[in-house]
Coordinates of C-alpha atoms and ligand atoms in Angstrom, one line a residue:
M417 CA -101.3 234.4 -72.8
K418 CA -99.8 237.8 -73.2
A419 CA -96.4 237.8 -75.0
D420 CA -94.2 239.1 -72.2
P421 CA -91.2 237.0 -71.1
T422 CA -90.5 239.1 -68.0
R423 CA -93.9 238.2 -66.5
Q424 CA -92.6 234.6 -65.9
L425 CA -89.7 236.1 -63.8
R426 CA -92.3 238.1 -61.9
L427 CA -94.2 234.8 -61.4
L428 CA -91.1 233.5 -59.6
E429 CA -91.2 236.6 -57.4
L430 CA -94.8 236.0 -56.7
Q431 CA -94.0 232.4 -55.8
S432 CA -91.3 233.5 -53.4
L433 CA -93.5 236.1 -51.8
D434 CA -96.3 233.5 -51.3
T435 CA -93.8 231.1 -49.9
T436 CA -92.8 233.7 -47.3
L437 CA -96.5 234.4 -46.5
T438 CA -97.1 230.6 -46.0
Q439 CA -94.0 230.4 -43.7
L440 CA -95.2 233.4 -41.7
N441 CA -98.7 231.8 -41.3
H442 CA -97.1 228.5 -40.3
R443 CA -94.9 230.2 -37.7
A444 CA -98.0 232.0 -36.2
K445 CA -99.8 228.7 -36.0
S446 CA -97.0 226.6 -34.6
L447 CA -95.8 229.0 -31.9
P448 CA -94.9 226.8 -28.9
E449 CA -96.9 229.3 -26.8
H450 CA -100.1 227.7 -28.2
A451 CA -99.5 224.3 -26.6
E452 CA -98.1 225.8 -23.4
I453 CA -101.1 228.0 -23.0
A454 CA -103.5 225.1 -23.6
S455 CA -101.7 222.9 -21.0
L456 CA -101.7 225.8 -18.5
R457 CA -105.4 226.2 -19.0
T458 CA -106.0 222.6 -18.2
A459 CA -103.7 222.8 -15.2
L460 CA -105.7 225.9 -14.0
E461 CA -109.0 224.0 -14.2
E462 CA -107.6 221.3 -12.1
L463 CA -106.2 223.9 -9.6
D464 CA -109.6 225.5 -9.5
S465 CA -111.1 222.3 -8.2
A466 CA -108.1 221.7 -5.9
V467 CA -108.7 225.2 -4.4
V468 CA -112.4 224.5 -3.8
R469 CA -111.7 221.1 -2.4
T470 CA -108.9 222.1 0.0
S471 CA -110.8 225.2 1.2
T472 CA -113.9 223.1 1.9
E473 CA -111.8 220.6 3.9
R474 CA -110.1 223.5 5.8
G475 CA -113.5 225.0 6.7
D476 CA -114.9 221.6 7.8
L477 CA -111.9 220.9 10.0
Q478 CA -112.0 224.4 11.5
R479 CA -115.6 223.7 12.5
E480 CA -114.5 220.3 14.0
V481 CA -111.8 222.0 16.0
R482 CA -114.3 224.5 17.4
K483 CA -116.7 221.7 18.3
A484 CA -113.9 219.6 19.9
D485 CA -112.8 222.7 21.9
N486 CA -116.4 223.3 23.0
D487 CA -116.7 219.6 24.1
V488 CA -113.6 220.0 26.3
Q489 CA -114.8 223.3 27.7
L490 CA -118.2 221.7 28.7
V491 CA -116.4 219.0 30.7
R492 CA -114.0 221.5 32.3
D493 CA -117.0 223.7 33.4
R494 CA -118.8 220.8 34.8
A495 CA -115.7 219.7 36.8
E496 CA -115.3 223.2 38.0
R497 CA -118.8 223.3 39.3
D498 CA -118.4 219.9 41.0
R499 CA -115.1 221.0 42.7
K500 CA -116.8 224.1 44.1
R501 CA -119.7 222.1 45.5
L502 CA -117.2 219.6 46.9
E503 CA -115.2 222.4 48.6
A504 CA -118.4 223.9 50.0
G505 CA -119.1 220.6 51.6
V506 CA -122.8 220.9 51.3
G507 CA -124.9 217.7 51.2
S508 CA -124.7 214.2 52.6
A509 CA -121.5 212.1 52.7
K510 CA -123.0 210.0 49.9
D511 CA -123.6 213.1 47.8
L512 CA -120.0 214.2 48.3
Q513 CA -118.7 210.7 47.4
G514 CA -120.9 210.8 44.2
L515 CA -119.3 214.2 43.3
Q516 CA -115.8 212.7 43.9
H517 CA -116.6 209.8 41.5
E518 CA -118.0 212.2 38.9
L519 CA -114.9 214.3 39.1
E520 CA -112.7 211.3 38.4
S521 CA -114.9 210.2 35.5
L522 CA -114.9 213.8 34.1
A523 CA -111.1 213.9 34.3
R524 CA -110.9 210.7 32.2
R525 CA -113.4 212.1 29.8
Q526 CA -111.5 215.4 29.5
A527 CA -108.3 213.5 28.7
V528 CA -110.0 211.6 25.9
L529 CA -111.6 214.7 24.5
E530 CA -108.3 216.7 24.7
D531 CA -106.6 213.9 22.7
A532 CA -109.4 214.0 20.1
E533 CA -109.0 217.8 19.9
L534 CA -105.3 217.6 19.4
E535 CA -105.8 215.1 16.6
V536 CA -108.3 217.2 14.8
M537 CA -106.1 220.3 15.3
E538 CA -103.3 218.5 13.5
R539 CA -105.5 217.5 10.7
A540 CA -106.8 221.2 10.5
E541 CA -103.1 222.4 10.2
T542 CA -102.4 219.9 7.4
A543 CA -105.6 221.1 5.6
E544 CA -104.6 224.7 6.2
S545 CA -101.3 224.3 4.4
A546 CA -102.8 222.2 1.6
A547 CA -105.3 225.0 1.0
E548 CA -102.6 227.7 1.1
Q549 CA -100.4 225.6 -1.3
A550 CA -103.3 225.1 -3.8
Q551 CA -104.0 228.9 -3.7
E552 CA -100.3 229.7 -4.2
Q553 CA -100.1 227.3 -7.2
H554 CA -103.3 228.7 -8.6
M555 CA -101.9 232.2 -8.4
Q556 CA -98.6 231.3 -9.9
T557 CA -100.3 229.4 -12.8
E558 CA -102.6 232.3 -13.5
Q559 CA -99.6 234.7 -13.6
R560 CA -97.6 232.4 -15.9
L561 CA -100.7 232.1 -18.2
A562 CA -101.1 235.9 -18.4
E563 CA -97.3 236.2 -19.2
L564 CA -97.6 233.6 -22.0
Q565 CA -100.7 235.1 -23.4
S566 CA -99.2 238.6 -23.7
R567 CA -96.0 237.1 -25.1
R568 CA -98.0 235.2 -27.7
E569 CA -100.0 238.4 -28.5
A570 CA -96.8 240.3 -29.1
L571 CA -95.3 237.5 -31.3
I572 CA -98.4 237.3 -33.4
A573 CA -98.6 241.0 -33.8
D574 CA -95.0 241.0 -35.0
L575 CA -95.7 238.2 -37.5
E576 CA -98.8 240.0 -38.6
S577 CA -96.9 243.1 -39.4
Q578 CA -94.2 241.2 -41.3
R579 CA -97.0 239.5 -43.2
A580 CA -98.7 242.8 -44.0
E581 CA -95.4 244.2 -45.2
V582 CA -94.7 241.2 -47.5
A583 CA -98.3 241.1 -48.8
S584 CA -98.2 244.8 -49.7
G585 CA -96.2 244.0 -52.8
R586 CA -98.5 241.2 -54.0
A587 CA -101.1 243.1 -55.9
E588 CA -98.5 244.7 -58.1
L589 CA -96.9 241.3 -58.9
V590 CA -100.3 239.7 -59.7
E591 CA -100.9 242.6 -62.1
A592 CA -97.5 242.2 -63.7
V593 CA -98.0 238.4 -64.1
G594 CA -101.4 238.7 -65.6
A595 CA -104.8 237.1 -64.7
D596 CA -104.4 234.1 -67.0
L597 CA -101.1 232.9 -65.6
V598 CA -102.0 233.7 -62.1
A599 CA -105.1 231.5 -62.5
L600 CA -103.0 228.6 -63.6
Y601 CA -100.5 229.3 -60.8
D602 CA -103.3 229.3 -58.2
R603 CA -104.7 226.0 -59.5
I604 CA -101.3 224.3 -59.3
R605 CA -100.5 225.9 -55.9
A606 CA -103.8 224.6 -54.5
H607 CA -102.6 221.0 -54.7
S608 CA -98.8 221.2 -54.9
G609 CA -98.1 224.0 -52.3
T610 CA -95.8 225.7 -54.7
A611 CA -96.6 226.3 -58.4
A612 CA -93.7 228.0 -60.1
A613 CA -90.1 226.9 -60.1
A614 CA -87.0 228.0 -61.8
L615 CA -85.2 225.8 -64.2
V616 CA -81.8 225.5 -62.5
R617 CA -78.9 223.9 -64.2
R618 CA -81.1 221.6 -66.3
S619 CA -83.2 220.6 -63.3
C620 CA -86.7 221.6 -62.0
G621 CA -86.2 223.8 -59.0
G622 CA -89.5 222.4 -57.6
C623 CA -89.0 218.7 -57.6
N624 CA -85.2 218.7 -58.4
M625 CA -85.6 216.2 -61.2
E626 CA -83.1 216.6 -64.0
L627 CA -84.8 217.2 -67.4
G628 CA -84.1 214.8 -70.3
A629 CA -82.1 215.9 -73.3
V630 CA -85.2 215.8 -75.6
E631 CA -87.2 218.0 -73.1
L632 CA -84.3 220.4 -72.8
G633 CA -84.0 220.6 -76.6
R634 CA -87.7 221.4 -76.8
I635 CA -87.4 224.1 -74.1
A636 CA -84.4 225.7 -76.0
E637 CA -86.6 226.1 -79.0
A638 CA -89.7 227.3 -77.2
D639 CA -90.7 231.0 -77.4
D640 CA -89.6 233.1 -74.4
D641 CA -93.1 233.7 -73.3
E642 CA -94.4 230.1 -73.7
V643 CA -95.5 228.7 -70.4
L644 CA -93.6 225.5 -69.7
R645 CA -94.5 222.8 -67.2
C646 CA -92.3 220.3 -65.5
E647 CA -93.1 216.8 -66.8
D648 CA -92.4 215.3 -63.4
C649 CA -94.2 217.6 -60.9
G650 CA -96.4 219.7 -63.2
R651 CA -95.1 223.0 -61.9
I652 CA -94.6 226.0 -64.1
L653 CA -91.0 225.9 -65.2
V654 CA -89.5 229.4 -65.5
R655 CA -86.3 229.9 -67.5
T656 CA -83.8 232.3 -66.0
P657 CA -80.3 233.4 -67.1
E658 CA -78.9 230.6 -64.9
S659 CA -81.1 227.9 -66.5
G660 CA -78.4 226.5 -68.9
V661 CA -80.6 226.4 -72.0
Ligands
ZN1637 ZN1 -90.6 219.4 -61.3

């Protein structure tokens, strides 16, 4: 290791910078917009099928209404023809009596068909509003999804620019700390999250354990540039003017 006591202080700066980068990454990953967008996408898929289903139902019922209307019209036309023939009075008394009977039966048939038409029209109206509602919900959900996506994009771009700004000072710090110490730092950081901690009022700033008298005595006698490790957590323990040794 190079004999330069200030590089350990630069190591603390590097640790603080890396902690900030980790926090920024974590914030980008844990934005509430991620979960909201995922749930809106699921909702939108369900609304897609609802739109298809309700539109199909509406189409089917519109056809049923046209058919029911046509059925009623056929009976009306037939009755109209019968009435004209009856009024013209052409044919035998038996024929005219037959027409009279048919008109009565057509009137009953028409009433039944009109009831059926009314019923299918009501169902068509219900289907119409269900289809409109599904389309409206689909549109609103799409709109909300687009808003959330652009908000998330802006938040991530902002975090990304903060990250770039913080990271811009990193190369210089790595250089100042030196490759050997950075290599040790990286190894510890890989499994402990943080690798360097200040010795603060006789305690390790990483795990907060107070150092024993023997250990503190040894530290007091160590060279300024000796790399010390916390006996409890293994982090690199950096002495600062506030360390109390
Ligand atoms: Zn510790």
